[in-house]
Amino acid sequence: MNTREIKSPEGTSETPSVPDGNSVSNSVHRKKLGVYFIESDNRRMAFGRGYTGGTTPVNIKGKPIADSDLSKTGGWIAAFFIFGNEMAERMAYFGLSVNMVAFMFYVMHRPFASSSNAVNNFLGISQASSVLGGFLADAYLGRYRTIAIFTTIYLAGLTGITLCALMDVFVPNQDQCDQLALLLGNCEPAKPWQMLYLYTILYITAFGAAGIRPCVSSFGADQFDERSKDYKTHLDRFFNFFYLSVTVGAIVAFTLVVYIQIEKGWGYAFGSLAIAMGISNLLFFAGTPLYRHRLPGGSPLTRVAQVLVAAFRKRNVPFTNSELIGLYEVPGKHSAVKGSRKIAHTDHFRWLDKAALQLKEDGNNPSPWRLCTVTQVEEVKILIRLIPIPACTIMLNIILTEYLTLSVQQAYTLNTHMGHLKLPVTCMPVFPGLSIFLILSFYYSVFVPLSRRVTGHPHGASQLQRVGIGLAISIISVAWAGAYENYRRDYAIKHGYEASFLTPMPELSAYWLLIQYCLIGIAEVFCIVGLLEFLYEEAPDAMKSIGSAYAALAGGLGCFAASVLNSIVKSVTGTPVKGEESWLSQNINTGRFDYFYWLLAIMSVINFCVFLYSAQKYKYRAEQMFR
């Protein structure tokens, strides 16, 4: 496609033309398309719509907050009410993820493999469907109302799960069902309607999480004033504290909730999650007078569709067309998209610029499906440019998902005693949370000063650098997991534990797993926190929730990909007819989990190379200067 520039008219009404790229005399008059639409303040309003003052914060009624009242709203106090909601949501999420596999196996009498896949699907749906929550928030409801609605749905789902665990009618008969009967498959299986009820309330819970996850981090970041000189610092610290609240929720889920389950039973464990969510809902609503809001900008999917349709309709119109007036934009400094500032034109995806080419034939009131503003076109460009970065984190989410099940299976064969204290196997995933907690606690006092000397970056490392550091550490984590699993398996076979895959080996400590756990925790801190901050800052003003949903979508795709990968590995590496065990055999001592971990390490290396290429090509929005 022709990449030469359109000349901006200077005091004349003649149609702008494209000068010869080799002409020195004409180069004086050439101007970037990005400047052209900024100068066009004498043009009419797009499609007859009004505009708002950029990202001006508004109250819950949608009215701008006066400067004199800004100090009474937002800030860290409002953010802490939001932290509480996220902490409870994460507590419920991890509480279900670590306990539901065991609940389905021991109570519902489902095979371990199908239980793991069912929970992986629950985790995947709760994250992948976050795009729906982000769309509703950005298009119609706003982030506050979206959180309010879906957190109520979440509470309803948790209540349903609690009833399933408390009432005998929802579970199969537990008489004469000991561990041996479970392993042999002799326990009474759950009735189809019982599993239907459990799956239904699980997916209701997942749907509730889908509306909360993409909005909470963005809504919290909305509480800070963009005009403040400390805005960047506040935003950086907010996302670190936000993930700290996620970590605290996970730690509580892996310790207190597990303890309640062991001492009081499944009903009380799931009930504690419902109670925590109910309390967090009350706190969230109590903070309502303090919150700052952003106006929903209308359907982002409609705007994206309009750009694609308009670009397609004008696909054959050259940039040198004699009927060309220029690139279309509304007058003034403000955008036609509610809650959004104008976005400068960029040279990426030039074929999309066709959607903003204004021709004489477009007339005075062109259809939005034929002519779009530059800002609208740039929104689509940004969404496309962002995709490779969160896509590269899918691999990390695959590893995190696999650890939730595979590491627990490893821990069942190991000694979990810490002195005279024996930790339950389901408590093992708490250690990544503890490592995350420690890293975040010392992040500003240790990592930032040290890395600042190397990178010169005021925050120690840029957002993409932090994502890259996380991906690199995840490779080390999964490679170590493969090496240790190889040692553990050889030890089990050598000492006669080959058939006893649920029998702990007293001489082999489970705390060797802490190395892989802590490494993946550190990887998660750098990668996910950096990604959340990156997406919030880079996403278009009126699409912040959808930008945050990209991270959740990557997490969901990681869960689904983990299930698909497990199925492929089982079918390729095992032949039940011939008695050949797959790598992921239920008997971990005859399987080859070590090979599987090394496969993940190889995939992670390839993924890391793709990330380096994508990050090198990416250009931060802050670097897109008007020329």
XYZ file of C-alpha atoms in Angstrom:
627
model
C 0.000 0.000 0.000
C 1.118 3.526 -0.686
C 2.683 4.868 2.526
C 3.236 8.442 1.404
C 1.508 11.265 3.230
C -1.419 13.528 2.560
C -0.701 17.268 2.390
C -2.743 19.371 4.785
C -4.465 22.345 3.135
C -3.046 25.657 4.328
C -5.569 28.442 3.930
C -6.936 27.060 0.666
C -9.928 24.928 -0.200
C -8.216 22.832 -2.779
C -8.163 19.103 -2.408
C -4.955 17.906 -0.770
C -2.700 15.851 -2.949
C 0.136 13.476 -2.366
C 3.465 14.977 -3.418
C 6.280 13.035 -4.915
C 8.197 11.339 -2.132
C 11.464 12.332 -3.843
C 10.640 16.009 -4.267
C 12.556 18.248 -1.891
C 10.458 21.341 -2.617
C 7.221 19.543 -1.872
C 8.568 17.976 1.326
C 8.262 21.348 3.071
C 4.497 21.213 2.639
C 4.068 17.585 3.626
C 2.541 16.833 6.978
C 1.769 13.628 8.797
C -1.802 12.421 8.813
C -1.586 12.519 12.600
C -1.263 16.309 12.567
C -3.850 16.790 9.846
C -6.807 15.728 11.934
C -5.600 17.755 14.939
C -5.635 20.914 12.807
C -9.124 20.287 11.477
C -10.990 22.138 14.232
C -13.370 23.762 11.756
C -15.059 20.470 10.871
C -18.496 19.402 11.975
C -19.247 16.991 14.806
C -19.140 13.310 13.890
C -22.576 11.875 13.236
C -24.247 14.725 15.125
C -23.052 13.465 18.510
C -21.607 15.537 21.317
C -18.434 14.836 23.221
C -17.151 14.815 26.782
C -14.080 16.278 28.328
C -11.702 13.426 27.680
C -11.567 11.102 30.689
C -13.125 13.563 33.150
C -14.235 11.596 36.253
C -17.952 11.640 36.976
C -20.127 10.701 39.940
C -22.460 7.730 40.009
C -25.144 9.813 38.261
C -22.805 10.517 35.334
C -22.221 14.184 36.140
C -18.637 15.577 36.112
C -17.054 15.930 39.546
C -16.045 19.529 40.241
C -12.364 20.167 40.949
C -13.282 21.319 44.446
C -14.890 17.931 45.165
C -12.188 15.726 43.658
C -10.288 15.616 46.954
C -13.375 14.095 48.611
C -13.470 11.149 46.209
C -11.119 8.570 44.788
C -7.549 8.069 45.923
C -6.212 5.306 48.107
C -9.184 5.230 50.495
C -11.583 4.390 47.658
C -9.074 1.908 46.240
C -8.946 -0.039 49.499
C -12.684 -0.732 49.340
C -12.050 -2.184 45.890
C -9.096 -4.251 47.144
C -11.458 -5.980 49.577
C -13.769 -7.083 46.785
C -10.908 -8.486 44.749
C -9.439 -10.255 47.800
C -12.716 -12.093 48.442
C -13.167 -12.941 44.748
C -9.674 -14.404 44.558
C -10.194 -16.262 47.824
C -13.297 -17.897 46.350
C -11.599 -18.551 43.005
C -8.555 -20.284 44.491
C -10.617 -21.924 47.225
C -12.726 -23.615 44.566
C -9.768 -24.419 42.315
C -7.835 -26.253 45.046
C -10.801 -27.959 46.751
C -13.206 -28.731 43.915
C -11.007 -31.412 42.313
C -10.838 -33.272 45.640
C -14.580 -32.682 46.267
C -15.514 -34.214 42.925
C -13.144 -37.144 43.486
C -13.891 -37.960 47.134
C -17.541 -36.867 47.415
C -19.011 -36.984 43.909
C -16.908 -40.071 43.029
C -15.719 -38.776 39.687
C -12.385 -39.969 38.198
C -9.461 -37.733 39.075
C -8.714 -36.921 35.428
C -12.285 -35.842 34.616
C -12.475 -33.872 37.874
C -9.306 -31.982 36.943
C -10.621 -31.210 33.462
C -13.970 -30.042 34.870
C -12.221 -27.630 37.235
C -9.879 -26.467 34.451
C -12.947 -25.707 32.342
C -14.496 -23.792 35.261
C -11.308 -21.757 35.640
C -11.116 -21.219 31.878
C -14.716 -20.051 31.528
C -14.437 -17.698 34.498
C -11.475 -15.981 32.842
C -12.163 -16.273 29.108
C -15.704 -14.917 29.456
C -14.261 -11.817 31.129
C -14.434 -10.210 27.693
C -18.217 -10.144 28.145
C -17.881 -8.326 31.464
C -15.417 -5.872 29.952
C -17.744 -5.219 27.021
C -20.768 -4.535 29.231
C -18.731 -2.194 31.447
C -17.231 -0.195 28.591
C -20.389 -0.130 26.478
C -23.380 0.320 28.744
C -23.127 -0.256 32.483
C -19.855 1.287 33.563
C -17.418 -0.550 35.792
C -19.191 0.093 39.100
C -22.579 -1.280 38.024
C -20.966 -4.243 36.273
C -19.088 -5.201 39.446
C -22.243 -4.707 41.541
C -24.337 -7.018 39.337
C -21.807 -9.778 38.806
C -20.536 -9.892 42.370
C -24.143 -10.643 43.393
C -24.274 -13.461 40.824
C -20.966 -14.753 42.199
C -22.421 -14.832 45.721
C -25.479 -16.753 44.457
C -23.211 -19.362 42.841
C -21.134 -19.816 45.990
C -24.317 -20.231 48.022
C -25.461 -22.964 45.632
C -22.139 -24.798 45.957
C -22.394 -24.601 49.751
C -25.863 -26.167 49.644
C -24.502 -28.963 47.440
C -21.892 -29.811 50.075
C -24.264 -29.480 53.059
C -27.311 -31.404 51.817
C -27.095 -35.159 51.267
C -29.655 -35.067 48.480
C -27.108 -33.401 46.161
C -24.349 -36.010 46.634
C -24.153 -39.791 46.116
C -24.199 -42.293 48.989
C -20.943 -42.177 50.960
C -21.412 -45.507 52.818
C -18.641 -48.103 52.414
C -16.587 -45.761 50.268
C -13.053 -45.843 51.617
C -9.834 -44.923 49.797
C -9.437 -48.398 48.281
C -13.003 -48.358 46.952
C -12.334 -44.941 45.456
C -9.210 -46.146 43.677
C -10.997 -49.227 42.358
C -14.006 -47.183 41.256
C -16.423 -49.144 43.476
C -18.107 -46.132 45.122
C -21.620 -45.171 44.088
C -21.253 -42.566 41.302
C -23.116 -39.278 41.355
C -26.444 -39.286 39.560
C -26.627 -37.314 36.300
C -28.949 -34.704 37.833
C -26.561 -34.241 40.762
C -23.659 -33.559 38.424
C -25.901 -31.281 36.343
C -26.720 -29.248 39.446
C -23.039 -29.024 40.460
C -21.915 -28.006 36.977
C -24.735 -25.441 36.699
C -23.856 -23.640 39.928
C -20.149 -23.876 39.105
C -20.719 -22.125 35.801
C -22.992 -19.535 37.445
C -20.084 -18.816 39.780
C -17.717 -18.646 36.791
C -20.105 -16.229 35.067
C -20.111 -14.019 38.153
C -16.322 -13.960 38.214
C -16.292 -13.046 34.519
C -17.983 -9.732 35.222
C -15.806 -8.839 38.194
C -12.314 -9.667 36.973
C -11.918 -7.252 34.025
C -13.467 -4.347 35.924
C -11.956 -4.387 39.412
C -8.378 -3.472 38.485
C -9.527 -0.811 35.994
C -12.082 0.619 38.423
C -9.421 0.845 41.111
C -7.024 2.619 38.736
C -9.833 5.041 37.816
C -9.683 6.421 41.359
C -6.413 8.266 40.671
C -6.193 11.678 39.013
C -4.409 11.584 35.652
C -3.470 15.244 36.055
C -1.483 14.590 39.211
C 2.303 14.749 38.855
C 2.504 11.513 40.898
C -0.055 9.699 38.744
C 2.409 7.221 37.236
C 3.842 6.401 40.655
C 0.375 5.931 42.165
C -0.661 3.715 39.260
C 2.455 1.561 39.527
C 1.976 1.101 43.279
C -1.754 0.494 42.847
C -1.246 -2.509 40.575
C 1.341 -3.954 42.941
C -1.010 -3.532 45.923
C -3.855 -4.877 43.805
C -1.958 -8.074 43.118
C -0.953 -8.199 46.761
C -4.665 -8.353 47.618
C -5.031 -11.167 45.076
C -2.193 -12.985 46.821
C -3.656 -12.528 50.302
C -6.931 -14.003 49.039
C -5.058 -16.988 47.620
C -3.082 -17.525 50.840
C -6.283 -17.532 52.900
C -7.852 -19.995 50.441
C -4.881 -22.372 50.615
C -4.617 -22.276 54.418
C -7.704 -21.220 56.367
C -10.240 -22.633 53.917
C -8.319 -25.912 53.679
C -8.149 -26.052 57.493
C -11.912 -25.478 57.744
C -12.493 -28.243 55.199
C -10.372 -30.721 57.160
C -11.820 -29.826 60.563
C -15.448 -29.019 59.711
C -16.125 -30.498 56.275
C -16.817 -29.376 52.736
C -20.003 -27.468 53.546
C -18.305 -25.187 56.043
C -15.333 -24.646 53.711
C -17.480 -23.557 50.782
C -19.733 -21.638 53.179
C -16.745 -19.611 54.394
C -16.133 -18.527 50.791
C -19.755 -17.413 50.442
C -19.568 -15.482 53.721
C -16.337 -13.760 52.671
C -17.911 -12.734 49.357
C -21.000 -11.436 51.161
C -18.880 -9.299 53.510
C -16.803 -7.953 50.599
C -20.013 -7.018 48.759
C -21.161 -4.990 51.762
C -17.794 -3.219 51.941
C -17.836 -2.510 48.201
C -21.283 -0.927 48.360
C -20.313 0.986 51.534
C -17.603 2.760 49.550
C -20.039 3.989 46.874
C -19.966 7.699 47.888
C -16.165 7.740 47.525
C -15.861 6.295 44.020
C -14.961 8.126 40.842
C -16.512 6.789 37.654
C -15.860 6.930 33.916
C -18.680 7.267 31.418
C -19.264 4.165 29.287
C -18.346 5.061 25.722
C -21.015 3.063 23.926
C -20.602 -0.343 22.337
C -16.901 -0.857 21.557
C -17.748 -3.845 19.379
C -20.028 -1.655 17.274
C -17.256 0.909 16.823
C -14.803 -1.829 15.857
C -17.317 -3.278 13.386
C -17.931 0.166 11.864
C -14.214 0.651 11.244
C -13.853 -2.752 9.610
C -16.925 -2.283 7.413
C -15.978 1.281 6.403
C -12.393 0.222 5.613
C -13.692 -2.657 3.499
C -16.137 -0.447 1.607
C -13.331 1.991 0.717
C -10.676 -0.663 0.170
C -10.232 0.360 -3.472
C -10.052 4.108 -2.791
C -6.421 5.279 -3.169
C -4.931 7.827 -0.803
C -4.311 10.002 -3.913
C -7.986 10.116 -4.931
C -8.947 13.523 -6.347
C -12.214 13.395 -4.374
C -10.320 13.054 -1.109
C -10.886 15.772 1.512
C -8.640 14.202 4.144
C -8.813 12.058 7.266
C -11.978 12.706 9.200
C -12.077 13.850 12.832
C -14.347 15.998 14.990
C -13.355 19.609 15.777
C -11.613 20.663 18.965
C -9.455 18.685 21.345
C -12.124 16.208 22.385
C -13.233 12.949 20.840
C -16.689 11.960 19.624
C -16.398 8.802 21.752
C -17.772 9.403 25.242
C -15.110 9.113 27.926
C -12.239 9.209 25.439
C -9.673 11.750 24.351
C -8.529 12.031 20.760
C -5.877 9.561 19.723
C -3.066 10.622 17.411
C -2.833 8.991 14.012
C -0.220 6.240 13.589
C 1.267 4.526 10.558
C 0.356 1.019 11.723
C -2.255 -0.972 9.791
C -2.624 1.675 7.090
C -5.424 -0.311 5.460
C -7.651 0.667 8.404
C -7.075 4.359 7.574
C -9.425 3.840 4.638
C -12.289 3.943 7.168
C -11.429 7.579 7.972
C -10.912 8.767 4.373
C -13.469 11.545 3.841
C -14.565 11.936 0.222
C -16.718 14.623 -1.327
C -19.334 11.979 -2.079
C -19.724 11.247 1.668
C -21.829 14.391 1.986
C -22.763 16.214 5.159
C -24.273 13.319 7.121
C -22.386 10.162 6.188
C -23.255 6.838 7.729
C -20.910 5.751 10.554
C -20.612 2.486 8.633
C -18.984 4.422 5.779
C -16.925 7.126 7.512
C -15.246 6.861 10.931
C -13.148 9.294 12.926
C -9.396 8.883 13.249
C -9.794 8.216 16.978
C -12.229 5.410 16.232
C -9.781 3.894 13.743
C -6.903 4.211 16.192
C -8.940 2.404 18.876
C -9.083 -0.629 16.596
C -5.382 -0.354 15.789
C -4.523 -0.309 19.496
C -6.676 -3.366 20.226
C -4.924 -5.246 17.422
C -1.438 -4.113 18.459
C -2.036 -5.220 22.047
C -2.981 -8.816 21.176
C 0.521 -10.393 20.883
C 1.599 -9.335 24.402
C -1.184 -10.984 26.473
C -1.159 -13.876 23.969
C 2.425 -14.613 24.997
C 1.299 -14.988 28.624
C -0.996 -17.911 27.743
C 1.981 -20.224 28.186
C 2.575 -18.978 31.735
C -1.101 -19.600 32.525
C -0.806 -23.139 31.163
C 2.041 -23.777 33.613
C 0.086 -22.240 36.508
C -2.924 -24.425 35.671
C -0.826 -27.578 35.420
C 0.839 -26.836 38.752
C -2.545 -26.720 40.504
C -3.109 -30.401 39.705
C 0.238 -31.998 38.842
C 2.136 -30.577 41.820
C -0.615 -31.723 44.162
C -0.306 -35.244 42.739
C 3.450 -35.070 43.348
C 2.880 -33.900 46.922
C 0.667 -36.929 47.664
C 3.765 -39.157 47.258
C 6.022 -37.008 49.462
C 6.499 -36.292 53.148
C 4.702 -33.035 54.005
C 5.812 -32.911 57.652
C 7.407 -29.700 58.865
C 8.906 -30.846 62.185
C 5.957 -32.241 64.154
C 3.475 -30.368 61.967
C 1.979 -32.194 58.986
C 0.632 -29.880 56.304
C -2.283 -31.095 54.160
C -1.351 -31.691 50.539
C -3.949 -29.141 49.422
C -2.012 -26.481 51.362
C 1.043 -26.828 49.128
C -0.070 -24.184 46.575
C 0.124 -21.602 49.391
C 3.871 -21.349 48.898
C 3.719 -19.533 45.537
C 1.364 -17.099 47.271
C 3.828 -16.586 50.107
C 6.664 -15.988 47.653
C 4.499 -13.451 45.787
C 3.673 -11.749 49.085
C 7.352 -11.457 49.991
C 8.390 -10.242 46.534
C 5.700 -7.554 46.488
C 6.570 -6.518 50.040
C 10.234 -5.955 49.135
C 9.641 -4.886 45.528
C 10.167 -1.150 46.081
C 12.898 -1.451 48.699
C 15.050 -4.071 46.924
C 14.211 -4.758 43.274
C 13.452 -1.223 42.079
C 16.669 0.424 43.396
C 18.853 -2.422 42.086
C 17.256 -2.655 38.658
C 17.116 1.128 38.294
C 20.912 1.182 38.283
C 20.939 -1.266 35.379
C 17.997 -0.050 33.285
C 17.794 3.612 34.275
C 14.011 3.208 34.380
C 12.359 5.169 37.246
C 10.297 2.098 38.226
C 13.170 -0.349 37.849
C 11.870 -1.901 34.644
C 9.301 -1.054 32.013
C 6.030 -2.955 31.887
C 7.138 -5.151 28.985
C 10.498 -5.802 30.637
C 8.683 -7.054 33.727
C 6.511 -9.348 31.608
C 9.665 -10.700 29.943
C 11.386 -11.288 33.296
C 8.356 -13.250 34.464
C 8.284 -15.435 31.352
C 12.022 -16.147 31.682
C 11.680 -17.195 35.328
C 8.734 -19.466 34.448
C 11.048 -21.393 32.109
C 13.482 -22.000 34.986
C 10.592 -23.075 37.235
C 9.163 -25.694 34.896
C 12.630 -26.990 33.927
C 13.430 -27.513 37.612
C 10.042 -29.227 38.072
C 10.997 -31.731 35.370
C 14.416 -32.388 36.898
C 13.019 -32.950 40.385
C 10.160 -35.132 39.129
C 12.703 -37.321 37.342
C 14.551 -37.775 40.654
C 11.307 -38.381 42.615
C 10.051 -41.020 40.160
C 13.372 -42.896 40.104
C 13.417 -42.863 43.899
C 9.855 -44.236 44.094
C 10.623 -47.108 41.701
C 13.943 -47.900 43.377
C 12.383 -48.114 46.859
C 9.306 -50.158 45.922
C 6.651 -47.437 45.767
C 5.833 -47.920 42.088
C 2.255 -49.108 42.696
C 1.611 -46.976 45.809
C 1.063 -43.609 44.217
C -0.972 -42.224 47.141
C 1.494 -43.394 49.784
C 3.915 -40.731 51.086
C 7.594 -41.652 50.983
C 8.910 -40.724 54.467
C 12.488 -40.101 53.342
C 11.582 -37.677 50.544
C 10.407 -34.213 51.584
C 7.674 -32.376 49.703
C 9.478 -29.126 50.387
C 11.741 -29.658 47.384
C 8.623 -28.606 45.482
C 9.011 -25.169 47.034
C 11.698 -24.322 44.490
C 9.342 -24.656 41.530
C 6.503 -23.076 43.534
C 8.513 -20.028 44.560
C 9.973 -19.550 41.087
C 6.539 -19.617 39.476
C 5.318 -17.189 42.161
C 8.089 -14.735 41.292
C 7.330 -15.213 37.599
C 3.670 -14.437 38.238
C 4.489 -11.223 40.110
C 6.573 -9.786 37.312
C 4.498 -11.045 34.401
C 0.900 -10.545 35.524
C 1.379 -7.279 37.420
C 3.363 -5.818 34.528
C 0.720 -7.023 32.073
C -2.202 -5.505 34.012
C -0.479 -2.125 34.227
C 0.562 -2.315 30.573
C -2.963 -3.073 29.363
C -4.576 -0.373 31.493
C -2.224 2.342 30.277
C -2.142 1.269 26.640
C -5.833 0.482 26.086
C -8.048 3.226 24.588
C -9.755 5.448 27.179
C -13.212 4.031 26.477
C -11.984 0.423 26.369
C -10.033 0.075 29.630
C -12.142 -2.854 30.873
C -11.738 -4.722 27.592
C -7.998 -4.067 27.815
C -7.931 -5.621 31.296
C -10.085 -8.474 29.995
C -7.238 -9.373 27.629
C -5.230 -10.552 30.661
C -8.143 -12.597 31.988
C -8.788 -13.997 28.512
C -5.157 -15.140 28.330
C -5.660 -16.855 31.687
C -8.817 -18.569 30.475
C -7.221 -19.716 27.242
C -4.340 -21.047 29.340
C -6.787 -23.200 31.329
C -8.478 -24.508 28.187
C -5.126 -25.085 26.494
C -3.955 -27.046 29.546
C -6.957 -29.381 29.224
C -6.396 -29.795 25.474
C -2.675 -30.388 25.977
C -3.387 -33.008 28.645
C -5.774 -34.842 26.330
C -3.297 -34.767 23.444
C -0.421 -36.013 25.601
C -2.561 -38.828 27.028
C -3.687 -39.987 23.587
C -0.237 -39.729 21.973
C 1.915 -41.183 24.767
C -0.332 -43.951 26.072
C -1.892 -47.063 24.536
C -4.338 -48.617 27.057
C -4.964 -51.627 24.793
C -1.291 -52.557 24.947
C -1.047 -51.680 28.616
C 1.218 -48.691 27.929
C 0.850 -45.887 30.474
C 0.649 -42.305 29.243
C 2.931 -39.581 30.586
C -0.014 -38.319 32.645
C -1.060 -41.656 34.089
C -3.166 -41.490 37.271
C -0.348 -43.514 38.831
C 2.288 -40.783 38.882
C 5.043 -43.324 39.602
C 4.474 -45.182 36.327
C 3.743 -42.038 34.306
C 6.317 -39.566 33.034
C 5.424 -36.229 34.525
C 9.076 -35.264 34.081
C 8.794 -35.566 30.296
C 5.635 -33.465 30.406
C 7.337 -30.726 32.432
C 10.239 -30.652 29.973
C 7.771 -30.408 27.102
C 6.322 -27.352 28.840
C 9.845 -25.941 29.225
C 10.531 -26.301 25.490
C 7.189 -24.677 24.633
C 8.005 -21.869 27.082
C 11.350 -21.170 25.415
C 9.666 -20.897 22.013
C 6.987 -18.660 23.512
C 9.652 -16.452 25.130
C 11.347 -15.928 21.765
C 8.009 -14.900 20.253
C 7.491 -12.465 23.133
C 10.920 -10.879 22.639
C 10.105 -10.288 18.985
C 6.643 -8.864 19.791
C 7.956 -6.627 22.573
C 10.756 -5.311 20.377
C 8.209 -4.376 17.704
C 5.774 -2.772 20.144
C 5.817 0.977 20.651
C 4.310 2.461 23.795
C 1.506 4.961 23.213
C 3.429 7.539 25.237
C 6.156 7.412 22.577
C 3.770 8.239 19.727
C 4.511 11.935 19.458
C 2.824 14.363 17.095
C 5.190 15.429 14.345
